[in-house]
CSV table of C-alpha atoms and ligand atoms in Angstrom, one decimal:
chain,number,residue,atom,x,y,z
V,1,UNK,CA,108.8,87.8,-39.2
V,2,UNK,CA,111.2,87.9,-36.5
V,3,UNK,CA,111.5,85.1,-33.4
V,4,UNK,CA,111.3,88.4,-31.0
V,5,UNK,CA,109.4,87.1,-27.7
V,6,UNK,CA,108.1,89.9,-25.6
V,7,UNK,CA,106.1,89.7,-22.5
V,8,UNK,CA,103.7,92.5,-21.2
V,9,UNK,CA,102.4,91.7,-17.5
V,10,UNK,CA,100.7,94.3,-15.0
V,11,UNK,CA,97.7,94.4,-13.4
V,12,UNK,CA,94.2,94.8,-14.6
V,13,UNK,CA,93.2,98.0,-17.0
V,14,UNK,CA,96.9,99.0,-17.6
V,15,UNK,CA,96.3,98.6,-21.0
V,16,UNK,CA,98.4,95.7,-21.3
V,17,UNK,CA,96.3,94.5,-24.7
V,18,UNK,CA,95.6,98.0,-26.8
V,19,UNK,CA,99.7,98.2,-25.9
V,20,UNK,CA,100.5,94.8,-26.8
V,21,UNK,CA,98.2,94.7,-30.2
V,22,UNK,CA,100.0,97.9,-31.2
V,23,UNK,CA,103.7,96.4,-30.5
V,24,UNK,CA,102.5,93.1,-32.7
V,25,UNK,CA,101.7,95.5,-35.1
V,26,UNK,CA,104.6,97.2,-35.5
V,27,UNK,CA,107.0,94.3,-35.1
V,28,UNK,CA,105.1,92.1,-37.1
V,29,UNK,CA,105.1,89.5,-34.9
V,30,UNK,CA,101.5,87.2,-33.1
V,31,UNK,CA,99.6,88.8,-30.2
V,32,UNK,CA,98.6,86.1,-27.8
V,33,UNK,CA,96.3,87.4,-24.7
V,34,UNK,CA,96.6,84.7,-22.3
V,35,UNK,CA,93.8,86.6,-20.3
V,36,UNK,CA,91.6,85.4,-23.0
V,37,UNK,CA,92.2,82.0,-22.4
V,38,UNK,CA,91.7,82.1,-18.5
V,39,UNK,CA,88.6,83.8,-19.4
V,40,UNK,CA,87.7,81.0,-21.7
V,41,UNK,CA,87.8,78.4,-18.7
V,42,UNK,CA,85.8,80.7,-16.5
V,43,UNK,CA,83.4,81.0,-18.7
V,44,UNK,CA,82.9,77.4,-19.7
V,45,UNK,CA,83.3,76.5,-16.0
V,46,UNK,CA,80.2,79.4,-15.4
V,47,UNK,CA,78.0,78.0,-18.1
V,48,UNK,CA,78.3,74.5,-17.3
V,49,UNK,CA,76.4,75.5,-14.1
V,50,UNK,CA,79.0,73.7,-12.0
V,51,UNK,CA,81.0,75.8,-8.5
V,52,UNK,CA,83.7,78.0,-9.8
V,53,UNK,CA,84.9,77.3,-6.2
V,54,UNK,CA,85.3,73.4,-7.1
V,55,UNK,CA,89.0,73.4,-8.2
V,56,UNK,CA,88.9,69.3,-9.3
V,57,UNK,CA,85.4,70.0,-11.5
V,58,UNK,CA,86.9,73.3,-12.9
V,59,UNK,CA,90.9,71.4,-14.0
V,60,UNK,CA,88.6,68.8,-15.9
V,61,UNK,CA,87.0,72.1,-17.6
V,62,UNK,CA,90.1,73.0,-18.5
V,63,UNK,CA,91.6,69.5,-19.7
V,64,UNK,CA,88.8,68.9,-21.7
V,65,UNK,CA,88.2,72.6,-23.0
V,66,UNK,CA,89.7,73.1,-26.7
V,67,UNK,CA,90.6,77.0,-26.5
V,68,UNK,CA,91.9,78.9,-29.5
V,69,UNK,CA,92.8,82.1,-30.5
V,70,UNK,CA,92.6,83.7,-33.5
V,71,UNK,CA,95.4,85.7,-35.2
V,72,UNK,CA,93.1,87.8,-37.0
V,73,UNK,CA,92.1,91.1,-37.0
V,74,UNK,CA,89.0,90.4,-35.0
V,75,UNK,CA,91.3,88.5,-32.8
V,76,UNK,CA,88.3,86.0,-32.5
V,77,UNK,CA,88.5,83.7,-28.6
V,78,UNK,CA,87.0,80.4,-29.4
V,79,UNK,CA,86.3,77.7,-26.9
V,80,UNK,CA,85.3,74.2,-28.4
V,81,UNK,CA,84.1,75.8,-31.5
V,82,UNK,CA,81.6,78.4,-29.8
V,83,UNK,CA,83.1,82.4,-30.7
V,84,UNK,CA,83.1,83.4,-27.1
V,85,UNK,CA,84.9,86.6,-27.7
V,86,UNK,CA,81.8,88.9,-26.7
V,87,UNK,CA,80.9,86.5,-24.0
V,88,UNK,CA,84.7,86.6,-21.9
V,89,UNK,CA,84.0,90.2,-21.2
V,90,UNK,CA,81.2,89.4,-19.4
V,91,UNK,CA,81.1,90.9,-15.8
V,92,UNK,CA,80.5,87.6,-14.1
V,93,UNK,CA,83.5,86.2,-16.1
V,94,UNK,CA,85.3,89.4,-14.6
V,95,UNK,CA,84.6,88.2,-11.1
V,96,UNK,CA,85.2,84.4,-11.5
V,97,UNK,CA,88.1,84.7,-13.9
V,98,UNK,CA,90.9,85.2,-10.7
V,99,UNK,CA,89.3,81.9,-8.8
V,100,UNK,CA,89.9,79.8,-11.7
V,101,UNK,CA,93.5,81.0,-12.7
V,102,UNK,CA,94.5,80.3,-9.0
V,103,UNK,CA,94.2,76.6,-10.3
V,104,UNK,CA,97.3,74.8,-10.7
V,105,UNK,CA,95.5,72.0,-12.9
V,106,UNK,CA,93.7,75.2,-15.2
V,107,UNK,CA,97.1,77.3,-15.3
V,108,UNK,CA,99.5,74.3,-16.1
V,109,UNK,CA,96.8,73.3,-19.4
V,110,UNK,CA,96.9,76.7,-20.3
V,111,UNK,CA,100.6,77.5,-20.2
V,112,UNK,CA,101.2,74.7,-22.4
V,113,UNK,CA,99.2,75.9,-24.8
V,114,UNK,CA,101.1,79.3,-24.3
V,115,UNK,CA,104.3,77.7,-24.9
V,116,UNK,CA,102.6,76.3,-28.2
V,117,UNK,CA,101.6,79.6,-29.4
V,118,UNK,CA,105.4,80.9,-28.9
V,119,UNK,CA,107.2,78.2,-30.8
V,120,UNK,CA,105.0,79.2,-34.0
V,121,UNK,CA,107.5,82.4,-34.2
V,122,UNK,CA,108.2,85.9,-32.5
V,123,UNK,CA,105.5,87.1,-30.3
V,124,UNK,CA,104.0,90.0,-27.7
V,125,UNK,CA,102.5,87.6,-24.9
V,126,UNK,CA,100.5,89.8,-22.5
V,127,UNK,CA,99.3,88.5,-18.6
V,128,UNK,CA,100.3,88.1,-15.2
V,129,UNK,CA,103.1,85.7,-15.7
V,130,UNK,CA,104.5,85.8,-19.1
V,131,UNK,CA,108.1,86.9,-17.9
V,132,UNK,CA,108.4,85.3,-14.4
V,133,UNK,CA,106.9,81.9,-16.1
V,134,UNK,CA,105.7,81.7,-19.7
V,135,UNK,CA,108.7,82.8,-21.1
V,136,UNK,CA,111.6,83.2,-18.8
V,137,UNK,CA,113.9,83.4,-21.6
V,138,UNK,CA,112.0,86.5,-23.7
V,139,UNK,CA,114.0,88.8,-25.1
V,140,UNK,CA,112.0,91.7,-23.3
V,141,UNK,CA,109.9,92.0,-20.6
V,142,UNK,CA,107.7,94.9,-19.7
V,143,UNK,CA,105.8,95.1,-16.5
V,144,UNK,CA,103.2,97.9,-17.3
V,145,UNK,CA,101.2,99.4,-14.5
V,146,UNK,CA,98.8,102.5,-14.0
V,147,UNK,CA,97.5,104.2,-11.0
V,148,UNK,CA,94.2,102.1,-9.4
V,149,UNK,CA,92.0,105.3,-10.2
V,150,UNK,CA,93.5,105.4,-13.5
V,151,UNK,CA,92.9,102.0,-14.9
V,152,UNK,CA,89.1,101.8,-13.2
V,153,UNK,CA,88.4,104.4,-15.2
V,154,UNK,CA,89.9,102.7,-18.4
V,155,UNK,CA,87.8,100.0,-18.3
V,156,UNK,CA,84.5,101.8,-16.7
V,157,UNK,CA,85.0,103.6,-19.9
V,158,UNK,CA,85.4,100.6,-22.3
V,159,UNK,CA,82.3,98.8,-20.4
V,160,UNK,CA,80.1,102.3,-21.0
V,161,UNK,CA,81.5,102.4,-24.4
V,162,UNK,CA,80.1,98.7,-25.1
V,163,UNK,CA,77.1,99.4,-24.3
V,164,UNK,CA,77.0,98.1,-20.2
V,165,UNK,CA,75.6,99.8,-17.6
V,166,UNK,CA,78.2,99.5,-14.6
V,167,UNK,CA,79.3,101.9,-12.0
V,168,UNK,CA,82.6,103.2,-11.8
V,169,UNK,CA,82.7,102.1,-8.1
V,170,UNK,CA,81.6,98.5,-9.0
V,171,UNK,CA,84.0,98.7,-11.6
V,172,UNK,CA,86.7,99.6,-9.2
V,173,UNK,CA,86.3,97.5,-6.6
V,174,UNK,CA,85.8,94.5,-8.7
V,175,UNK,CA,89.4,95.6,-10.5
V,176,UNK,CA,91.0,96.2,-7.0
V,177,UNK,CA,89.4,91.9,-6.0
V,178,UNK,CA,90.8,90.6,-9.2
V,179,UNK,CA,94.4,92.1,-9.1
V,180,UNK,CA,94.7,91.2,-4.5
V,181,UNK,CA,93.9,87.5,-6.1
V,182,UNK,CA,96.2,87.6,-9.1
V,183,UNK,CA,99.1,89.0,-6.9
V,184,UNK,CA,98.3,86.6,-4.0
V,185,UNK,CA,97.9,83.0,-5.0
V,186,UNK,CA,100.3,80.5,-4.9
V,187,UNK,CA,101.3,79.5,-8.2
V,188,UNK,CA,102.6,82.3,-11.0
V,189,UNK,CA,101.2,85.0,-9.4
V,190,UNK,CA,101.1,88.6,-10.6
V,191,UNK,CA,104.9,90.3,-9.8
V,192,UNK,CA,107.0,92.2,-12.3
V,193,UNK,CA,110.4,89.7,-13.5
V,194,UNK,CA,113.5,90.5,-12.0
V,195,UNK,CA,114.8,91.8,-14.9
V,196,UNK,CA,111.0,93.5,-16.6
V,197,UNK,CA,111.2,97.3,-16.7
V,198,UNK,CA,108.6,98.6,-15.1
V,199,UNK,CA,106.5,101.3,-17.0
V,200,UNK,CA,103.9,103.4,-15.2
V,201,UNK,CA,101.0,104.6,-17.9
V,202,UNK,CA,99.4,107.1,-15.7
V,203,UNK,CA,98.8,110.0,-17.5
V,204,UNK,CA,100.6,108.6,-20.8
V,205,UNK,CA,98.9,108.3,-24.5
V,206,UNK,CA,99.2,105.2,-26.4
V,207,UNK,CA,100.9,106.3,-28.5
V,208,UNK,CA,104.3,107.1,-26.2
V,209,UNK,CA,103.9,104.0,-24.5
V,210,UNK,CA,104.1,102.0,-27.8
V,211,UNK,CA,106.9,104.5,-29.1
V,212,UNK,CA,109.2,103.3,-25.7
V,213,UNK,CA,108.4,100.0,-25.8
V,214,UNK,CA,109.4,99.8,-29.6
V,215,UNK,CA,112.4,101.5,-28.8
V,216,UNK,CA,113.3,99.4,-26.4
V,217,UNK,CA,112.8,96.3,-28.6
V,218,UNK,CA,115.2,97.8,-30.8
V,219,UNK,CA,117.9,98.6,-28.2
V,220,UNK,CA,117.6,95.0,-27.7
G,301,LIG,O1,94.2,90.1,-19.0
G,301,LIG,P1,92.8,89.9,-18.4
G,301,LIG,O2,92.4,91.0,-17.5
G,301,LIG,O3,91.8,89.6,-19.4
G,301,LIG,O4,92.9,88.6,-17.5
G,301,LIG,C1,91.9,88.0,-16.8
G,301,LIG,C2,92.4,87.2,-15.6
G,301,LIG,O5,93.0,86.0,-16.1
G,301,LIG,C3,93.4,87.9,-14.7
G,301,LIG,O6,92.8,88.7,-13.7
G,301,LIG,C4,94.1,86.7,-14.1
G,301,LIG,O7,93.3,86.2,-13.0
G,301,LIG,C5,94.1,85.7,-15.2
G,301,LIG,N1,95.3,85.6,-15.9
G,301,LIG,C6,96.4,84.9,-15.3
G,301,LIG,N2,97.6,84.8,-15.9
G,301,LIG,C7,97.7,85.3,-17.2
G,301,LIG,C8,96.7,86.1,-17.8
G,301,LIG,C9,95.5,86.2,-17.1
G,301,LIG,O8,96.2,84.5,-14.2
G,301,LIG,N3,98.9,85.1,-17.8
């Protein structure tokens, strides 16, 4: 296995994950999803009954939370020893996931643990911030996006395909809340790294998308 670090940001639905988990693949290097972990906290946060809105209550969440992620095919998500991995792709996790990644407290927690997974050896890191803060220093940094219509549809398709009943506007406007929040906060939020290559997926298979990236990993 190489020490290859790459980082995959973009916006909601631009299939930063199925990309990523291919690239992994190929390289043979560990797929973190830093989403997961955000979605980890929320979801703790949510079903400890407590305000998502209360930023001091939600940071002790996150300081006391033991996440993990598992490098396994079933790329299991747990959170102090319960398999959440259904349960972070919860709609209501959707919606409260952007409030609690705003946090300075949660994100500085969950960074660290980040920077843990990256010193085991060469990874694909995907999120919001991986190459303008996780890992300034990675060796290449993608910033993938996708037309708004484009990556509703993605994930109204995924949410149909697993069996929930959601509309494709709810969908959308939910996606279009989550990625004003994520590009507006204060700290880390969503942008493209000066030096990220920006890859637009509208229209594209999987497929070519993996293909470039590869390539580019290999132009180095
Ligand atoms: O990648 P995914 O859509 O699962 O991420 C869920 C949410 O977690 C994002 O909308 C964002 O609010 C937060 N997140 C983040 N920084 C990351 C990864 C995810 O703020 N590196």
């Amino acid at each position: 296995q190489s020490d290859l670090q790459i980082a995959i940001d973009g916006p909601a639905g631009a299939g930063k994950s199925t990309v990523a988990k291919l690239v992994a693949k190929g390289l043979d290097l560990f797929y973190v999803d830093t989403g997961a972990m955000y979605r980890a906290i929320a979801y703790k946060a949510l079903s400890s009954g407590i305000s998502i809105n209360d930023e001091e209550k939600v940071s002790q969440i996150a300081q006391r939370t033991e996440v993990m992620l598992d490098h396994s095919d079933e790329r299991l998500v747990w959170c102090d020893g319960q398999n959440v991995t259904q349960a972070i792709r919860n709609p209501e996790v959707s919606r409260a996931v952007a409030t609690v990644a705003a946090y300075a407290k949660v994100r500085e927690r969950l960074v660290e643990l980040q920077r843990m997974e990256a010193a085991r050896g060469g990874v694909v890191m995907d999120g919001r911030d991986i190459g303008t803060h996780v890992l300034p220093e990675a060796d290449l940094k993608i910033f993938l996006t996708a037309s708004a219509d484009e990556r509703a549809r993605r994930r109204w398709i995924e949410l149909q395909n697993s069996g929930r009943n959601v509309s494709f506007e709810e969908v959308f406007q939910d996606m279009q809340r989550r990625d004003r929040q994520d590009m507006e906060r204060e700290v880390s939020p969503l942008k493209p790294a000066r030096d990220a290559k920006i890859l637009d997926t509208t229209g594209l298979k999987v497929e070519d998308i993996v293909t470039k990236i590869l390539r580019l990993a290999q132009e180095g």
